[in-house]
Each structure stands twice: as C-alpha cells, then as structure tokens.
GROMACS .gro file of N, CA and C in nm:
model
  270
    1UNK      N    1 -28.947   4.918   3.536
    1UNK     CA    2 -28.928   4.862   3.682
    1UNK      C    3 -28.983   4.746   3.710
    2UNK      N    4 -29.087   4.695   3.622
    2UNK     CA    5 -29.160   4.580   3.647
    2UNK      C    6 -29.103   4.469   3.566
    3UNK      N    7 -28.988   4.474   3.490
    3UNK     CA    8 -28.930   4.375   3.405
    3UNK      C    9 -28.899   4.261   3.482
    4UNK      N   10 -28.846   4.271   3.610
    4UNK     CA   11 -28.823   4.142   3.692
    4UNK      C   12 -28.932   4.064   3.708
    5UNK      N   13 -29.051   4.128   3.743
    5UNK     CA   14 -29.184   4.045   3.751
    5UNK      C   15 -29.225   3.992   3.624
    6UNK      N   16 -29.205   4.049   3.520
    6UNK     CA   17 -29.235   3.997   3.391
    6UNK      C   18 -29.154   3.869   3.358
    7UNK      N   19 -29.037   3.874   3.390
    7UNK     CA   20 -28.929   3.767   3.371
    7UNK      C   21 -28.987   3.642   3.459
    8UNK      N   22 -29.027   3.671   3.577
    8UNK     CA   23 -29.087   3.572   3.677
    8UNK      C   24 -29.202   3.511   3.605
    9UNK      N   25 -29.290   3.594   3.571
    9UNK     CA   26 -29.429   3.538   3.516
    9UNK      C   27 -29.394   3.456   3.383
   10UNK      N   28 -29.317   3.494   3.294
   10UNK     CA   29 -29.274   3.410   3.167
   10UNK      C   30 -29.235   3.279   3.230
   11UNK      N   31 -29.143   3.281   3.323
   11UNK     CA   32 -29.081   3.167   3.375
   11UNK      C   33 -29.189   3.059   3.428
   12UNK      N   34 -29.264   3.132   3.508
   12UNK     CA   35 -29.383   3.049   3.580
   12UNK      C   36 -29.465   2.985   3.470
   13UNK      N   37 -29.511   3.064   3.367
   13UNK     CA   38 -29.597   3.014   3.276
   13UNK      C   39 -29.531   2.898   3.193
   14UNK      N   40 -29.410   2.908   3.152
   14UNK     CA   41 -29.346   2.820   3.076
   14UNK      C   42 -29.328   2.687   3.148
   15UNK      N   43 -29.284   2.700   3.280
   15UNK     CA   44 -29.286   2.581   3.375
   15UNK      C   45 -29.420   2.518   3.385
   16UNK      N   46 -29.515   2.592   3.408
   16UNK     CA   47 -29.647   2.540   3.426
   16UNK      C   48 -29.697   2.466   3.296
   17UNK      N   49 -29.689   2.527   3.185
   17UNK     CA   50 -29.708   2.471   3.050
   17UNK      C   51 -29.642   2.327   3.027
   18UNK      N   52 -29.517   2.333   3.064
   18UNK     CA   53 -29.435   2.205   3.047
   18UNK      C   54 -29.489   2.085   3.136
   19UNK      N   55 -29.524   2.125   3.261
   19UNK     CA   56 -29.590   2.021   3.356
   19UNK      C   57 -29.726   1.972   3.308
   20UNK      N   58 -29.803   2.065   3.251
   20UNK     CA   59 -29.931   2.033   3.199
   20UNK      C   60 -29.910   1.955   3.065
   21UNK      N   61 -29.813   1.978   2.992
   21UNK     CA   62 -29.813   1.888   2.858
   21UNK      C   63 -29.740   1.759   2.886
   22UNK      N   64 -29.642   1.746   2.968
   22UNK     CA   65 -29.575   1.628   3.011
   22UNK      C   66 -29.577   1.597   3.164
   23UNK      N   67 -29.690   1.566   3.210
   23UNK     CA   68 -29.692   1.557   3.364
   23UNK      C   69 -29.630   1.424   3.415
   24UNK      N   70 -29.534   1.460   3.514
   24UNK     CA   71 -29.468   1.347   3.574
   24UNK      C   72 -29.353   1.286   3.494
   25UNK      N   73 -29.322   1.355   3.387
   25UNK     CA   74 -29.209   1.313   3.314
   25UNK      C   75 -29.082   1.395   3.322
   26UNK      N   76 -28.964   1.325   3.305
   26UNK     CA   77 -28.840   1.397   3.312
   26UNK      C   78 -28.836   1.521   3.211
   27UNK      N   79 -28.902   1.513   3.106
   27UNK     CA   80 -28.894   1.619   3.009
   27UNK      C   81 -28.933   1.751   3.072
   28UNK      N   82 -29.038   1.746   3.145
   28UNK     CA   83 -29.092   1.865   3.203
   28UNK      C   84 -28.992   1.918   3.314
   29UNK      N   85 -28.921   1.835   3.376
   29UNK     CA   86 -28.820   1.872   3.492
   29UNK      C   87 -28.706   1.934   3.416
   30UNK      N   88 -28.656   1.884   3.295
   30UNK     CA   89 -28.550   1.935   3.222
   30UNK      C   90 -28.578   2.065   3.160
   31UNK      N   91 -28.696   2.073   3.102
   31UNK     CA   92 -28.747   2.203   3.067
   31UNK      C   93 -28.750   2.309   3.171
   32UNK      N   94 -28.795   2.272   3.289
   32UNK     CA   95 -28.809   2.360   3.412
   32UNK      C   96 -28.679   2.414   3.436
   33UNK      N   97 -28.573   2.331   3.439
   33UNK     CA   98 -28.425   2.366   3.469
   33UNK      C   99 -28.376   2.459   3.348
   34UNK      N  100 -28.414   2.424   3.226
   34UNK     CA  101 -28.351   2.513   3.131
   34UNK      C  102 -28.434   2.657   3.123
   35UNK      N  103 -28.554   2.661   3.154
   35UNK     CA  104 -28.623   2.779   3.174
   35UNK      C  105 -28.582   2.863   3.295
   36UNK      N  106 -28.545   2.791   3.391
   36UNK     CA  107 -28.481   2.866   3.513
   36UNK      C  108 -28.351   2.929   3.477
   37UNK      N  109 -28.266   2.856   3.404
   37UNK     CA  110 -28.133   2.900   3.360
   37UNK      C  111 -28.153   3.032   3.275
   38UNK      N  112 -28.254   3.027   3.189
   38UNK     CA  113 -28.269   3.139   3.088
   38UNK      C  114 -28.335   3.240   3.184
   39UNK      N  115 -28.412   3.233   3.279
   39UNK     CA  116 -28.477   3.343   3.343
   39UNK      C  117 -28.365   3.409   3.447
   40UNK      N  118 -28.280   3.322   3.494
   40UNK     CA  119 -28.174   3.383   3.575
   40UNK      C  120 -28.073   3.468   3.510
   41UNK      N  121 -28.057   3.404   3.378
   41UNK     CA  122 -27.956   3.507   3.286
   41UNK      C  123 -28.046   3.624   3.250
   42UNK      N  124 -28.162   3.622   3.216
   42UNK     CA  125 -28.241   3.743   3.194
   42UNK      C  126 -28.240   3.838   3.305
   43UNK      N  127 -28.242   3.797   3.422
   43UNK     CA  128 -28.243   3.858   3.560
   43UNK      C  129 -28.106   3.923   3.571
   44UNK      N  130 -28.008   3.870   3.539
   44UNK     CA  131 -27.875   3.916   3.547
   44UNK      C  132 -27.850   4.034   3.444
   45UNK      N  133 -27.912   4.012   3.332
   45UNK     CA  134 -27.904   4.125   3.226
   45UNK      C  135 -27.984   4.248   3.288
   46UNK      N  136 -28.097   4.222   3.348
   46UNK     CA  137 -28.172   4.330   3.398
   46UNK      C  138 -28.110   4.394   3.520
   47UNK      N  139 -28.038   4.314   3.596
   47UNK     CA  140 -27.948   4.399   3.699
   47UNK      C  141 -27.851   4.479   3.646
   48UNK      N  142 -27.784   4.435   3.542
   48UNK     CA  143 -27.677   4.532   3.471
   48UNK      C  144 -27.748   4.655   3.417
   49UNK      N  145 -27.874   4.625   3.361
   49UNK     CA  146 -27.945   4.751   3.298
   49UNK      C  147 -27.979   4.850   3.409
   50UNK      N  148 -28.039   4.803   3.513
   50UNK     CA  149 -28.074   4.887   3.633
   50UNK      C  150 -27.968   4.968   3.678
   51UNK      N  151 -27.840   4.890   3.702
   51UNK     CA  152 -27.721   4.963   3.748
   51UNK      C  153 -27.667   5.046   3.653
   52UNK      N  154 -27.675   5.035   3.512
   52UNK     CA  155 -27.641   5.130   3.422
   52UNK      C  156 -27.733   5.250   3.423
   53UNK      N  157 -27.853   5.230   3.428
   53UNK     CA  158 -27.947   5.340   3.439
   53UNK      C  159 -27.926   5.440   3.573
   54UNK      N  160 -27.887   5.363   3.671
   54UNK     CA  161 -27.867   5.448   3.799
   54UNK      C  162 -27.737   5.521   3.792
   55UNK      N  163 -27.648   5.470   3.725
   55UNK     CA  164 -27.525   5.543   3.702
   55UNK      C  165 -27.552   5.667   3.609
   56UNK      N  166 -27.641   5.654   3.508
   56UNK     CA  167 -27.666   5.766   3.423
   56UNK      C  168 -27.766   5.868   3.492
   57UNK      N  169 -27.814   5.835   3.599
   57UNK     CA  170 -27.911   5.922   3.675
   57UNK      C  171 -28.052   5.916   3.626
   58UNK      N  172 -28.081   5.815   3.555
   58UNK     CA  173 -28.225   5.795   3.487
   58UNK      C  174 -28.312   5.724   3.600
   59UNK      N  175 -28.259   5.643   3.689
   59UNK     CA  176 -28.336   5.577   3.796
   59UNK      C  177 -28.284   5.620   3.938
   60UNK      N  178 -28.348   5.690   3.996
   60UNK     CA  179 -28.288   5.749   4.134
   60UNK      C  180 -28.382   5.726   4.248
   61UNK      N  181 -28.338   5.723   4.362
   61UNK     CA  182 -28.416   5.712   4.490
   61UNK      C  183 -28.500   5.607   4.500
   62UNK      N  184 -28.631   5.629   4.508
   62UNK     CA  185 -28.730   5.527   4.534
   62UNK      C  186 -28.735   5.429   4.407
   63UNK      N  187 -28.724   5.477   4.280
   63UNK     CA  188 -28.733   5.393   4.167
   63UNK      C  189 -28.631   5.298   4.173
   64UNK      N  190 -28.506   5.342   4.214
   64UNK     CA  191 -28.389   5.242   4.210
   64UNK      C  192 -28.421   5.137   4.305
   65UNK      N  193 -28.453   5.175   4.435
   65UNK     CA  194 -28.482   5.082   4.544
   65UNK      C  195 -28.596   4.988   4.501
   66UNK      N  196 -28.697   5.036   4.428
   66UNK     CA  197 -28.808   4.954   4.404
   66UNK      C  198 -28.759   4.851   4.296
   67UNK      N  199 -28.677   4.893   4.195
   67UNK     CA  200 -28.632   4.798   4.090
   67UNK      C  201 -28.542   4.677   4.156
   68UNK      N  202 -28.463   4.738   4.257
   68UNK     CA  203 -28.359   4.636   4.317
   68UNK      C  204 -28.444   4.545   4.393
   69UNK      N  205 -28.553   4.593   4.466
   69UNK     CA  206 -28.647   4.498   4.541
   69UNK      C  207 -28.718   4.399   4.455
   70UNK      N  208 -28.772   4.461   4.340
   70UNK     CA  209 -28.843   4.369   4.242
   70UNK      C  210 -28.766   4.274   4.185
   71UNK      N  211 -28.620   4.294   4.165
   71UNK     CA  212 -28.533   4.187   4.118
   71UNK      C  213 -28.500   4.081   4.234
   72UNK      N  214 -28.490   4.125   4.362
   72UNK     CA  215 -28.482   4.031   4.456
   72UNK      C  216 -28.584   3.936   4.476
   73UNK      N  217 -28.712   4.010   4.491
   73UNK     CA  218 -28.834   3.917   4.498
   73UNK      C  219 -28.853   3.812   4.380
   74UNK      N  220 -28.834   3.866   4.258
   74UNK     CA  221 -28.858   3.788   4.150
   74UNK      C  222 -28.767   3.681   4.128
   75UNK      N  223 -28.629   3.705   4.172
   75UNK     CA  224 -28.524   3.600   4.153
   75UNK      C  225 -28.560   3.487   4.242
   76UNK      N  226 -28.606   3.525   4.378
   76UNK     CA  227 -28.647   3.412   4.476
   76UNK      C  228 -28.768   3.343   4.421
   77UNK      N  229 -28.862   3.401   4.355
   77UNK     CA  230 -28.984   3.349   4.297
   77UNK      C  231 -28.940   3.255   4.187
   78UNK      N  232 -28.844   3.293   4.100
   78UNK     CA  233 -28.789   3.198   4.003
   78UNK      C  234 -28.731   3.063   4.053
   79UNK      N  235 -28.661   3.097   4.151
   79UNK     CA  236 -28.599   2.968   4.219
   79UNK      C  237 -28.701   2.874   4.290
   80UNK      N  238 -28.802   2.947   4.357
   80UNK     CA  239 -28.901   2.856   4.427
   80UNK      C  240 -28.992   2.790   4.320
   81UNK      N  241 -29.021   2.862   4.196
   81UNK     CA  242 -29.100   2.802   4.102
   81UNK      C  243 -29.036   2.681   4.048
   82UNK      N  244 -28.884   2.678   4.041
   82UNK     CA  245 -28.825   2.555   3.986
   82UNK      C  246 -28.795   2.454   4.097
   83UNK      N  247 -28.825   2.475   4.215
   83UNK     CA  248 -28.810   2.388   4.324
   83UNK      C  249 -28.877   2.254   4.302
   84UNK      N  250 -29.002   2.247   4.260
   84UNK     CA  251 -29.078   2.121   4.259
   84UNK      C  252 -29.003   2.024   4.165
   85UNK      N  253 -28.948   2.079   4.057
   85UNK     CA  254 -28.883   2.011   3.956
   85UNK      C  255 -28.758   1.925   4.015
   86UNK      N  256 -28.698   1.966   4.127
   86UNK     CA  257 -28.593   1.912   4.188
   86UNK      C  258 -28.648   1.819   4.298
   87UNK      N  259 -28.749   1.860   4.365
   87UNK     CA  260 -28.796   1.783   4.480
   87UNK      C  261 -28.890   1.657   4.435
   88UNK      N  262 -28.956   1.668   4.321
   88UNK     CA  263 -29.035   1.557   4.275
   88UNK      C  264 -28.967   1.470   4.157
   89UNK      N  265 -28.846   1.487   4.137
   89UNK     CA  266 -28.768   1.421   4.049
   89UNK      C  267 -28.777   1.256   4.075
   90UNK      N  268 -28.793   1.199   3.968
   90UNK     CA  269 -28.811   1.048   3.986
   90UNK      C  270 -28.694   0.970   3.965
   0.00000   0.00000   0.00000
C-alpha cells in the first residue's frame, strides 16, 4: 500500500540529486523530466496492480481506498516535484 509513496520518494531524491550535481543547467531539467516520466509510468503500473488485487479480493475496503488515495497524493507530489524544472527553465 505504500508503493506509491516509495515511487514519489525515489523520484524526489533523483530530481534533487540531479539539481545538486548540475545546478542551474539544462541537464538537470532534462533529467527531472525523464525521472518524472518514469515515475508516472511506475505509478500507472501500480494503479493496474492495485486494481488487479482488488478484483481478486486481496485488497478490500479501507485498504483499497487507502491505496487509491496514496496513488492520488503521490501522483500530485511527483508532478509538483517536477514543476520547478519547468518554471525555472532558462
């Protein structure tokens, strides 16, 4: 159920590392966009996995709603993490 937050954390750390290694350079922005695309693909895969588990009856009730909420929150966090690479583009 915490997979969505782990995806966001990995995305955040990779974007942060890119900015620390190449501050103010386009390379950091491009890497942030690539990391965002990968994170969103991973989130999509996680959505399908949660839906499959719900159909099989392995994730029910509160657990299913929690997983869906975590996915929604983490997806927004991924997009907001990438926002500075668009706003501060030179």
